[in-house]
Amino acid sequence: MHFLPITLEEVKRLGWSEVDVIIVSGDAYVDHPSFGTAVIGRSLEAAGYRVAIIPQPNWRDDLRDFRKFGAPRLFFCVTSGCMDSMVNHYTAARRLRHDDAYTPGGESGFRPDRATYVYSRILKQQYPNVPVLIGGIEASMRRLAHYDYWDDKLFPSILADTPADILTYGMGEKLIVKMAQMIDCGESIESLQQLPQQAYITDKKPQIEGAIWLHSFEECQKSKRKHAENFHHIEKESNKIIASTLIQPHGNKWVVVNPPDMPFTQDEIDASFDLPYLRQPHPKYKKRGPIPAFEMIKHSINSHRGCFGGCSFCTISAHQGKQIVSRSEESILKELELVVSMPDFHGTISDLGGPSANMYRMQGKDKELCKKCSRYSCIQPNHCANLQSDHSHIVDLYKKVSSHPKVKHLFIGSGIRYDLFTERNGGFRYFKEVVLHHVSGRLKVAPEHTSSEVLKIMRKPSFDLFIRTKRDFDEICRQAGLRYQLIPYFISSHPGCRLSDMADLAVQMKKLGYRLEQVQDFTPTPMTLATEMYYTGINPETMQPIYVATHPNEKKEQNLLFFYYKRELHPAIKQALVKSHNQHYLAKLGIR
C-alpha cells in the first residue's frame, strides 16, 4: 500500500508517465475516510485511475506547486478542504484566527481566503484547456447567489466568479468516478451537465421542463425580499429526494443546479469507507508537527452520514443530505480492527457516530412517502409519523464495539439529539447506556438557547426538554454513584435573539449552577436559513420581518451574558442591560 502521491518523486517511483486526475486541496493530505480529498482520491484510484494530490499549494510565489505534475489527462478537482476557508480563517467577530486544524503543527497561513476561487483561477491560467471541477463544502454552499458575511454583501454563484467548468455539490465520490469514466470515453465536459448533483453556468437559456426559476442575482441585489423568496425554494428542494432543477439568471448567463442524486445505498457507503486508506497523514509532514483535525478523530469511527434535525443555522443537510445513510455493522467492525491495530491505540475509541450520534439506521418506514416529502426536519416542529427512530441498533452496535478485547473504553463524542427520545423508541434506554458506559466524565448536548421563541426560529426543541434530560442524567449518575457533568452548548446573536433573551438565558444558567464554557457567537455561513434571516431581516418561512443583532457591539453585548459569573465583566454587562432597559435582570444575576 502507498499514499496517493503528492510529489513528483512519488509519481516517478510508481512508474507513471502521466496522471489522470489531480486534486488540489486547501488541507494537508491525510489518508483517512474523514477527509474528503482522500475519499475522492481513493474512489478514483479504485476505479483504475492514477490520482495525484497537490495539498496546500503556494499561491503567492511563481506557482510551481500547481505545475509540478503537469496537466492531468482528464481533469483537475479543486476543494478548499473539509472546512469553508473563510470559517477556517476568521472568528464570528471577523478577526483572523491564528491556527488551522487541517495544517501540520496547526499553523495558519497555508491556504488563501476563498481557496476554491483562488485555486481554480490559477489552474485555468496555467492550463486553459484542462477541465476544472470544483466541490467540497465551500463550493457546495455557494452554488447559487449567497450572502457573504466577511464582505457583508451578496455574492453571485461561485460559478459566476470562477472559471470552473462544473460544480459537484454534496457528497461526490460516486459521481466523480462516473465523471472520470465519461471524460475518459471521450465525452465532452458539457455532457457532465446531464448528471445529478451538478451545477453549471451557461450562456444558452435553459429549456428544462419542471425547473424552478429563481429571481436573478441582479434582482436579489436590489431586493432582499426576493433573495429570501429564493431561499425558500432552495431549501425546500434540497430537502427532497425527488427534487426539481433550480435555475438562477446571472446577467446574460444562467446558473443551473440539477437535482441531487439518489441517497447512497448501504453497499455504496460501505464501499467508500472500506477503501484502502492508510489512516495517517502523509509522512512528508512528520517534521512539521501533528495535524490537529486528524489527532482529534484518528481513533474514532463514523457510523453514518446525513441529518434530519433541520437546525436553521446548520449546513449538514444541505451538504450531506437529510436522509440518513448508515454503514453496515460489518463495515464498522472491519474499521474497528484497523483502529485497534494502530501503534498508538491504547484502548480508547474516542467516538462512534455521525453528525448526530443517535440517528444510526433511522429512516422512513415507507420510502415512497419519503420521496414525496419536503419537510426540513423529521423531528421539528414534531416527530414525523413515518419516522422509524428505534435506538436498539445503535445500542447493539455500542455493545459489539465495547466487547472487542482491545477496547477498554468507547466514548461518544458526537452530539446526541435528546429530542429523539420517546417512550416507544428506546431513547431513554439508549441515554442510560451512554451515561453509564460511554461518557468520559462530561457529556455534551446542544440546547442552543433557553428562549422558546428563539428556539422555534432555530428549529430546536423547548428548553424544558433539556431540563428533563438534565434531570434524567443527574438521576442516572446519582444511582450509579457517578460525578459526571452534562455540558450544554449555546449560541448568542442568533436571528430572533434579543439582549433580554440572553439575560433570561443567564438567569436560567445561574439557577442551574452553570458556568458556561461551550458557547459561540452566531456566524452566518452560506446556504443556511439563519444566514438568510441575518442578511435580509426576513424569515423566509413566513416572509415576516425578524429582529437580528448585526452590529458588532450588539453581538458583543449578547455574548457577554454567557459570562455573567465573571465579576470583571459586571460593569460592561450592567451598562448593556441599563442601556437596553433590561436593568431588572441585574438583581437576578447578582450584579450591583
XYZ file of C-alpha atoms in Angstrom:
592
model
C 0.000 0.000 0.000
C 1.107 3.542 -0.707
C -0.098 7.070 -0.132
C -1.530 8.860 -3.127
C 1.453 10.826 -4.479
C 1.917 14.467 -3.543
C 5.442 14.838 -5.000
C 6.894 14.276 -8.459
C 9.377 11.789 -6.968
C 6.491 9.624 -5.741
C 4.876 9.691 -9.182
C 8.155 8.553 -10.751
C 8.560 5.747 -8.196
C 5.130 4.478 -9.189
C 6.304 4.347 -12.791
C 3.597 6.703 -14.067
C 4.254 8.665 -17.246
C 1.239 10.896 -16.551
C -1.510 11.492 -14.007
C -5.198 11.057 -14.854
C -6.694 13.317 -12.176
C -5.044 15.923 -9.948
C -6.785 17.031 -6.747
C -5.906 20.476 -5.407
C -6.875 20.933 -1.756
C -6.652 23.589 0.935
C -5.993 20.880 3.548
C -2.872 18.889 4.202
C -3.223 15.350 2.862
C -4.490 12.875 5.431
C -5.308 9.447 4.028
C -8.403 8.813 6.120
C -12.144 8.425 5.307
C -12.996 11.550 7.330
C -11.047 13.736 4.870
C -12.763 14.464 1.552
C -9.587 14.660 -0.545
C -8.653 11.109 0.458
C -12.185 9.840 -0.206
C -12.281 11.304 -3.729
C -8.730 10.182 -4.463
C -9.186 6.619 -3.240
C -12.549 6.314 -5.045
C -10.925 7.290 -8.347
C -7.977 5.008 -7.657
C -10.332 2.066 -7.007
C -11.885 2.725 -10.428
C -8.455 2.351 -12.033
C -7.339 5.984 -12.323
C -3.941 7.441 -11.442
C -4.516 10.207 -8.916
C -2.085 12.772 -7.508
C -2.743 15.442 -4.887
C -1.469 18.999 -4.583
C -2.186 19.798 -0.919
C -1.989 23.399 0.269
C -0.119 24.751 -2.788
C 1.743 28.042 -2.507
C -0.405 30.589 -4.357
C 1.919 33.534 -3.630
C 5.138 32.530 -5.462
C 5.804 31.533 -9.080
C 3.036 28.887 -8.794
C 5.418 25.965 -9.285
C 3.282 23.792 -6.982
C 0.427 23.952 -9.481
C 2.740 22.854 -12.307
C 4.724 20.064 -10.662
C 2.724 17.200 -12.201
C 1.971 18.921 -15.494
C -1.517 18.696 -16.965
C -3.696 15.746 -15.883
C -5.013 13.506 -18.638
C -8.653 14.020 -17.598
C -9.227 16.991 -15.247
C -8.375 18.876 -12.072
C -10.528 18.587 -8.922
C -10.492 21.598 -6.597
C -11.656 21.864 -2.991
C -10.957 24.322 -0.178
C -10.795 21.304 2.167
C -13.012 19.936 4.919
C -13.928 23.449 6.064
C -15.055 26.593 4.348
C -11.843 28.614 4.059
C -13.458 31.774 5.457
C -14.813 29.968 8.539
C -11.382 28.391 8.861
C -9.685 31.805 8.793
C -11.987 34.151 10.733
C -13.905 34.303 14.012
C -17.509 35.452 14.339
C -16.075 38.921 15.029
C -14.209 38.732 11.684
C -10.869 38.525 13.473
C -8.129 36.439 11.890
C -7.582 33.076 13.560
C -4.013 32.161 14.470
C -4.305 28.420 13.882
C -5.550 25.933 11.283
C -6.602 22.462 12.423
C -6.030 20.976 8.964
C -2.384 22.029 8.692
C 0.675 20.344 10.275
C 1.519 21.938 13.596
C -1.818 23.776 13.467
C -0.103 26.617 11.598
C -2.198 29.216 9.832
C -1.418 30.866 6.511
C -1.164 27.801 4.285
C -4.355 28.438 2.319
C -5.835 31.619 0.824
C -9.164 33.218 1.620
C -11.812 31.671 -0.650
C -9.390 28.930 -1.616
C -11.658 27.311 -4.222
C -11.839 30.592 -6.133
C -8.093 31.181 -5.987
C -7.033 27.661 -6.957
C -9.450 27.321 -9.880
C -8.402 30.692 -11.341
C -4.720 29.778 -11.149
C -5.305 26.391 -12.779
C -7.234 27.894 -15.666
C -4.486 30.461 -16.200
C -1.847 27.723 -16.229
C -3.873 25.101 -18.144
C -6.683 26.857 -20.051
C -7.701 23.716 -21.957
C -7.922 21.332 -18.988
C -11.334 20.961 -17.266
C -11.552 22.201 -13.677
C -14.170 20.570 -11.436
C -14.931 22.133 -8.068
C -16.562 20.597 -4.997
C -16.404 20.330 -1.216
C -18.204 22.404 1.418
C -17.046 25.810 0.133
C -18.278 25.239 -3.422
C -21.353 23.264 -2.344
C -22.752 26.042 -0.158
C -22.041 28.714 -2.781
C -23.699 27.061 -5.740
C -26.250 29.878 -6.039
C -26.265 33.575 -5.110
C -25.459 33.856 -1.403
C -24.734 36.305 1.376
C -21.053 36.635 2.274
C -20.651 37.639 5.923
C -16.984 38.554 5.612
C -17.549 41.136 2.841
C -21.071 41.872 4.130
C -22.698 41.709 0.705
C -24.495 39.416 -1.672
C -22.207 37.322 -3.859
C -23.154 35.606 -7.126
C -22.859 31.857 -7.555
C -19.267 30.688 -7.260
C -19.632 29.539 -10.875
C -20.016 33.163 -11.972
C -16.871 34.202 -10.078
C -14.554 31.382 -11.098
C -13.604 29.742 -14.408
C -14.604 26.277 -13.136
C -16.273 24.092 -15.713
C -18.688 22.342 -13.354
C -19.522 22.062 -9.652
C -20.448 18.898 -7.762
C -22.346 19.647 -4.558
C -22.779 17.328 -1.605
C -21.001 14.012 -1.157
C -19.396 13.382 -4.527
C -17.295 10.199 -4.506
C -19.798 8.150 -6.517
C -20.307 10.907 -9.092
C -16.624 11.749 -9.545
C -15.972 8.208 -10.776
C -18.844 8.493 -13.263
C -17.464 11.832 -14.468
C -13.976 10.391 -14.946
C -15.399 7.485 -16.909
C -17.390 9.789 -19.176
C -14.426 12.088 -19.922
C -12.203 9.035 -20.372
C -14.627 7.710 -23.005
C -14.266 10.932 -24.978
C -17.433 12.684 -23.875
C -17.327 16.456 -23.599
C -17.310 18.393 -20.340
C -20.793 19.604 -21.324
C -22.038 16.012 -21.135
C -21.439 16.083 -17.374
C -24.185 18.699 -17.107
C -26.741 15.917 -17.503
C -25.657 14.202 -14.291
C -27.477 14.706 -10.977
C -25.940 16.803 -8.212
C -24.122 19.073 -10.682
C -24.271 22.836 -11.040
C -23.039 24.735 -14.079
C -23.266 28.119 -15.760
C -24.356 28.540 -19.353
C -24.870 31.368 -21.838
C -27.734 29.475 -23.501
C -31.116 29.946 -21.870
C -32.039 26.547 -20.373
C -35.181 24.793 -21.563
C -35.754 22.324 -18.718
C -39.246 21.029 -18.082
C -40.425 21.409 -14.490
C -37.492 23.599 -13.451
C -37.946 26.254 -10.772
C -36.837 29.692 -11.911
C -35.351 31.776 -9.109
C -35.120 35.550 -9.005
C -31.958 36.670 -10.769
C -28.812 37.632 -8.912
C -29.334 41.250 -10.007
C -32.907 41.271 -8.696
C -31.711 39.886 -5.379
C -29.067 42.601 -5.142
C -31.886 45.153 -5.307
C -34.419 43.289 -3.177
C -33.631 41.326 -0.030
C -37.214 40.090 -0.075
C -36.636 38.372 -3.418
C -33.469 36.765 -2.069
C -35.491 35.447 0.886
C -38.124 34.098 -1.516
C -35.369 32.308 -3.417
C -34.086 30.619 -0.298
C -37.496 29.181 0.487
C -37.333 27.274 -2.825
C -33.657 26.345 -2.453
C -34.108 24.814 0.992
C -37.313 23.008 0.055
C -35.706 21.357 -2.974
C -32.502 20.461 -1.107
C -34.601 18.533 1.432
C -36.336 16.392 -1.200
C -35.261 13.011 -2.533
C -37.056 13.700 -5.824
C -36.352 17.389 -6.447
C -36.615 19.939 -9.249
C -33.863 21.678 -11.194
C -33.135 25.228 -9.990
C -32.219 27.993 -12.452
C -30.962 31.431 -11.484
C -30.126 34.111 -14.082
C -26.811 35.910 -13.615
C -26.598 38.796 -16.107
C -26.726 37.247 -19.561
C -25.927 33.773 -18.196
C -27.824 31.174 -16.207
C -26.695 29.044 -13.272
C -28.358 25.629 -13.356
C -28.442 23.335 -10.314
C -29.505 19.786 -11.120
C -31.482 17.758 -8.555
C -29.451 15.653 -6.089
C -28.556 12.062 -6.852
C -30.424 9.298 -5.038
C -29.097 8.703 -1.494
C -26.263 6.191 -1.175
C -27.246 2.606 -0.523
C -25.656 0.771 2.392
C -23.434 -1.129 -0.035
C -22.276 2.128 -1.625
C -21.364 3.835 1.647
C -19.668 0.657 2.868
C -17.605 0.553 -0.322
C -16.472 4.138 0.272
C -15.399 3.514 3.883
C -13.814 0.148 3.023
C -11.316 1.659 0.565
C -7.644 1.020 1.477
C -6.935 4.180 3.463
C -3.618 4.263 5.314
C -5.340 6.258 8.082
C -2.364 8.582 8.585
C -1.134 11.988 7.400
C 1.372 11.842 4.567
C 4.872 11.178 6.008
C 6.148 14.413 4.436
C 4.566 16.286 7.376
C 6.385 14.457 10.194
C 8.885 17.223 10.920
C 6.199 19.927 10.882
C 4.150 18.502 13.726
C 0.790 16.751 14.129
C -2.364 17.779 12.249
C -4.920 18.703 14.973
C -8.001 17.659 12.988
C -6.530 14.200 12.472
C -5.403 13.843 16.083
C -8.983 14.526 17.159
C -10.576 11.769 15.025
C -7.862 9.173 14.436
C -9.314 6.724 16.980
C -12.952 7.466 16.119
C -15.337 5.721 13.703
C -18.046 7.248 11.524
C -21.283 5.223 11.548
C -23.472 7.227 9.170
C -23.962 10.385 7.107
C -26.800 12.880 6.925
C -29.010 14.624 9.468
C -32.770 15.164 9.597
C -32.601 17.617 12.519
C -33.089 20.660 10.285
C -31.430 23.248 12.568
C -31.682 26.659 10.923
C -28.004 27.531 11.483
C -26.564 24.254 10.166
C -25.334 23.254 6.680
C -25.187 19.481 7.187
C -28.468 18.590 5.484
C -27.722 20.953 2.571
C -24.379 19.185 2.014
C -24.678 15.603 3.284
C -28.445 15.369 2.826
C -31.432 14.964 5.123
C -31.627 11.187 4.603
C -29.554 9.042 6.980
C -27.173 6.728 5.124
C -25.816 4.139 7.550
C -22.912 1.744 7.256
C -23.388 -1.943 7.953
C -22.167 -3.362 11.246
C -19.720 -5.477 9.248
C -18.091 -2.412 7.687
C -17.891 -0.618 11.038
C -16.402 -3.624 12.813
C -13.900 -4.051 9.982
C -12.760 -0.456 10.535
C -12.617 -1.125 14.272
C -9.986 -3.805 13.607
C -7.896 -1.232 11.750
C -8.197 1.328 14.555
C -7.255 -1.062 17.354
C -4.226 -2.154 15.301
C -2.807 1.383 15.145
C 0.543 1.635 17.001
C -0.654 4.497 19.208
C -4.021 2.959 20.103
C -4.226 2.395 23.859
C -7.759 1.107 24.252
C -9.992 4.152 23.779
C -12.366 4.700 20.840
C -12.940 8.449 21.076
C -16.226 8.487 19.130
C -18.651 6.297 17.200
C -21.260 8.400 15.458
C -22.049 10.932 12.772
C -23.445 14.474 12.560
C -25.804 13.319 15.331
C -24.701 10.284 17.319
C -28.071 8.607 17.699
C -29.506 8.736 14.160
C -27.813 5.494 13.088
C -30.126 3.373 10.882
C -33.066 5.748 11.362
C -35.193 6.209 8.257
C -38.716 6.442 6.902
C -40.925 3.393 7.343
C -42.492 3.963 3.918
C -39.764 5.056 1.486
C -42.336 6.179 -1.071
C -43.681 8.742 1.412
C -40.120 9.995 1.964
C -39.750 10.566 -1.785
C -42.700 12.958 -1.686
C -41.595 14.764 1.478
C -40.209 18.323 1.576
C -40.133 18.818 5.361
C -36.960 20.478 6.600
C -36.879 18.136 9.612
C -38.242 14.739 10.614
C -38.452 15.780 14.289
C -39.262 19.505 14.278
C -41.748 21.017 14.987
C -42.997 17.459 15.709
C -41.955 13.886 15.041
C -42.954 12.594 11.619
C -45.322 9.618 11.926
C -43.339 7.888 9.170
C -40.014 8.094 11.044
C -38.505 4.860 12.354
C -36.403 6.105 15.263
C -35.594 2.848 17.054
C -32.410 3.179 19.158
C -31.825 -0.572 19.542
C -29.492 -0.726 16.515
C -27.049 1.819 17.912
C -27.155 0.266 21.411
C -26.345 -3.154 19.935
C -23.501 -1.620 17.913
C -22.028 0.038 21.011
C -22.050 -3.308 22.815
C -20.315 -5.106 19.952
C -17.604 -2.453 19.722
C -17.160 -2.348 23.512
C -16.786 -6.129 23.703
C -13.691 -6.126 21.487
C -10.792 -7.412 23.609
C -8.584 -4.436 22.709
C -11.241 -1.808 23.520
C -11.174 -0.543 27.097
C -13.419 2.477 26.542
C -15.919 3.554 23.880
C -16.780 7.215 24.303
C -19.451 9.083 22.348
C -18.152 12.466 21.212
C -20.802 13.239 18.570
C -23.781 15.337 19.616
C -26.801 13.460 20.979
C -30.290 14.546 19.893
C -32.279 14.207 23.102
C -35.374 15.385 21.211
C -35.321 11.948 19.541
C -36.152 10.152 22.795
C -39.731 8.857 23.048
C -41.401 6.312 25.303
C -41.503 3.736 22.494
C -38.235 4.071 20.566
C -35.739 3.011 23.237
C -34.277 6.509 23.517
C -34.216 6.561 27.321
C -32.569 3.133 27.420
C -30.029 4.463 24.941
C -29.383 7.547 27.084
C -28.823 5.420 30.184
C -26.434 3.162 28.223
C -24.437 6.204 27.070
C -24.271 7.840 30.503
C -23.246 4.649 32.317
C -20.790 3.254 29.797
C -19.774 5.793 27.140
C -19.089 9.084 28.917
C -15.584 10.134 29.905
C -16.906 12.350 32.692
C -18.615 15.027 30.602
C -21.470 14.595 28.133
C -22.058 17.443 25.687
C -25.513 18.309 24.350
C -26.784 21.311 22.418
C -29.927 23.045 23.684
C -28.541 26.213 21.935
C -30.850 28.602 23.846
C -33.454 28.879 26.589
C -35.994 31.205 24.908
C -38.994 29.413 23.356
C -39.241 31.991 20.573
C -35.551 31.830 19.701
C -35.591 28.030 19.816
C -38.553 27.963 17.449
C -36.565 30.082 14.966
C -33.537 27.840 15.471
C -35.770 24.807 14.842
C -34.739 23.333 18.172
C -36.915 21.769 20.894
C -38.164 23.508 24.016
C -35.646 24.161 26.779
C -37.958 22.140 29.036
C -36.677 19.087 27.184
C -33.131 19.946 28.226
C -34.302 20.327 31.837
C -35.860 16.851 31.623
C -32.677 15.447 30.083
C -30.545 17.010 32.818
C -32.862 15.585 35.472
C -32.587 12.104 33.923
C -28.811 12.487 33.614
C -28.421 13.545 37.245
C -30.635 10.681 38.454
C -28.707 8.070 36.440
C -25.457 9.444 37.866
C -26.839 9.557 41.431
C -27.964 5.932 41.326
C -24.637 4.803 39.881
C -22.518 6.943 42.207
C -21.031 8.907 39.306
C -19.948 12.546 39.419
C -20.380 13.314 35.726
C -21.307 16.636 34.142
C -23.819 17.455 31.411
C -22.293 20.265 29.342
C -24.679 22.399 27.249
C -23.792 24.304 24.064
C -25.343 27.737 23.459
C -25.357 30.349 20.685
C -25.682 34.125 21.091
C -26.861 36.672 18.490
C -28.884 34.154 16.507
C -31.608 35.843 14.416
C -34.609 36.498 16.625
C -32.475 36.717 19.779
C -32.578 39.990 21.742
C -30.456 41.078 24.689
C -33.380 40.271 27.007
C -33.356 36.676 25.706
C -29.676 36.415 26.586
C -30.367 37.862 30.030
C -33.062 35.210 30.531
C -30.530 32.575 29.466
C -28.017 33.887 32.002
C -30.650 33.784 34.780
C -31.541 30.191 33.868
C -27.877 29.187 33.913
C -27.382 30.817 37.314
C -30.358 28.871 38.699
C -28.960 25.629 37.281
C -25.489 26.401 38.626
C -23.756 26.523 35.243
C -20.653 28.496 34.418
C -20.733 28.118 30.662
C -17.779 27.024 28.559
C -19.217 25.687 25.281
C -20.580 28.867 23.730
C -20.264 30.673 20.428
C -21.474 33.802 18.714
C -23.590 33.149 15.633
C -21.531 33.191 12.425
C -23.515 33.491 9.177
C -22.372 30.905 6.635
C -23.771 30.474 3.109
C -26.932 28.443 2.494
C -28.468 28.298 5.963
C -31.867 29.661 6.947
C -30.319 31.625 9.814
C -27.882 33.350 7.438
C -30.709 34.417 5.136
C -32.538 35.867 8.143
C -29.375 37.666 9.247
C -28.857 39.237 5.824
C -32.445 40.017 4.819
C -34.084 40.689 8.203
C -36.865 38.430 6.918
C -37.807 34.895 7.934
C -38.070 33.059 4.569
C -40.528 30.580 6.104
C -43.086 33.261 6.959
C -41.759 36.194 4.903
C -42.247 38.317 8.040
C -39.623 40.736 9.451
C -37.373 39.375 12.198
C -35.066 41.087 14.675
C -31.357 40.478 14.065
C -28.355 41.666 16.078
C -25.979 42.704 13.292
C -23.860 45.467 14.828
C -20.585 44.227 16.409
C -21.456 45.984 19.675
C -24.840 44.241 19.848
C -23.209 40.874 19.221
C -20.549 41.548 21.845
C -23.141 42.570 24.441
C -25.163 39.405 23.835
C -22.060 37.250 24.170
C -21.134 38.927 27.471
C -24.241 37.466 29.140
C -22.786 33.963 28.857
C -20.187 35.053 31.406
C -22.494 36.628 33.987
C -20.377 34.981 36.731
C -17.184 36.914 35.906
C -17.001 39.906 38.233
C -14.643 41.797 35.939
C -17.400 41.808 33.279
C -20.150 43.097 35.590
C -19.659 46.792 34.711
C -19.982 46.077 30.966
C -22.991 43.775 31.481
C -24.666 46.353 33.715
C -24.115 49.092 31.138
C -25.612 46.936 28.357
C -28.673 45.963 30.427
C -29.363 49.510 31.630
C -28.951 50.958 28.156
C -31.448 48.430 26.735
C -33.951 48.974 29.593
C -33.332 45.489 30.980
C -31.952 46.600 34.347
C -34.486 44.372 36.186
C -32.185 41.435 35.389
C -29.320 42.871 37.450
C -30.627 41.672 40.809
C -31.428 38.216 39.406
C -27.842 37.921 38.195
C -26.342 39.274 41.419
C -24.893 42.326 39.643
C -24.818 45.602 41.593
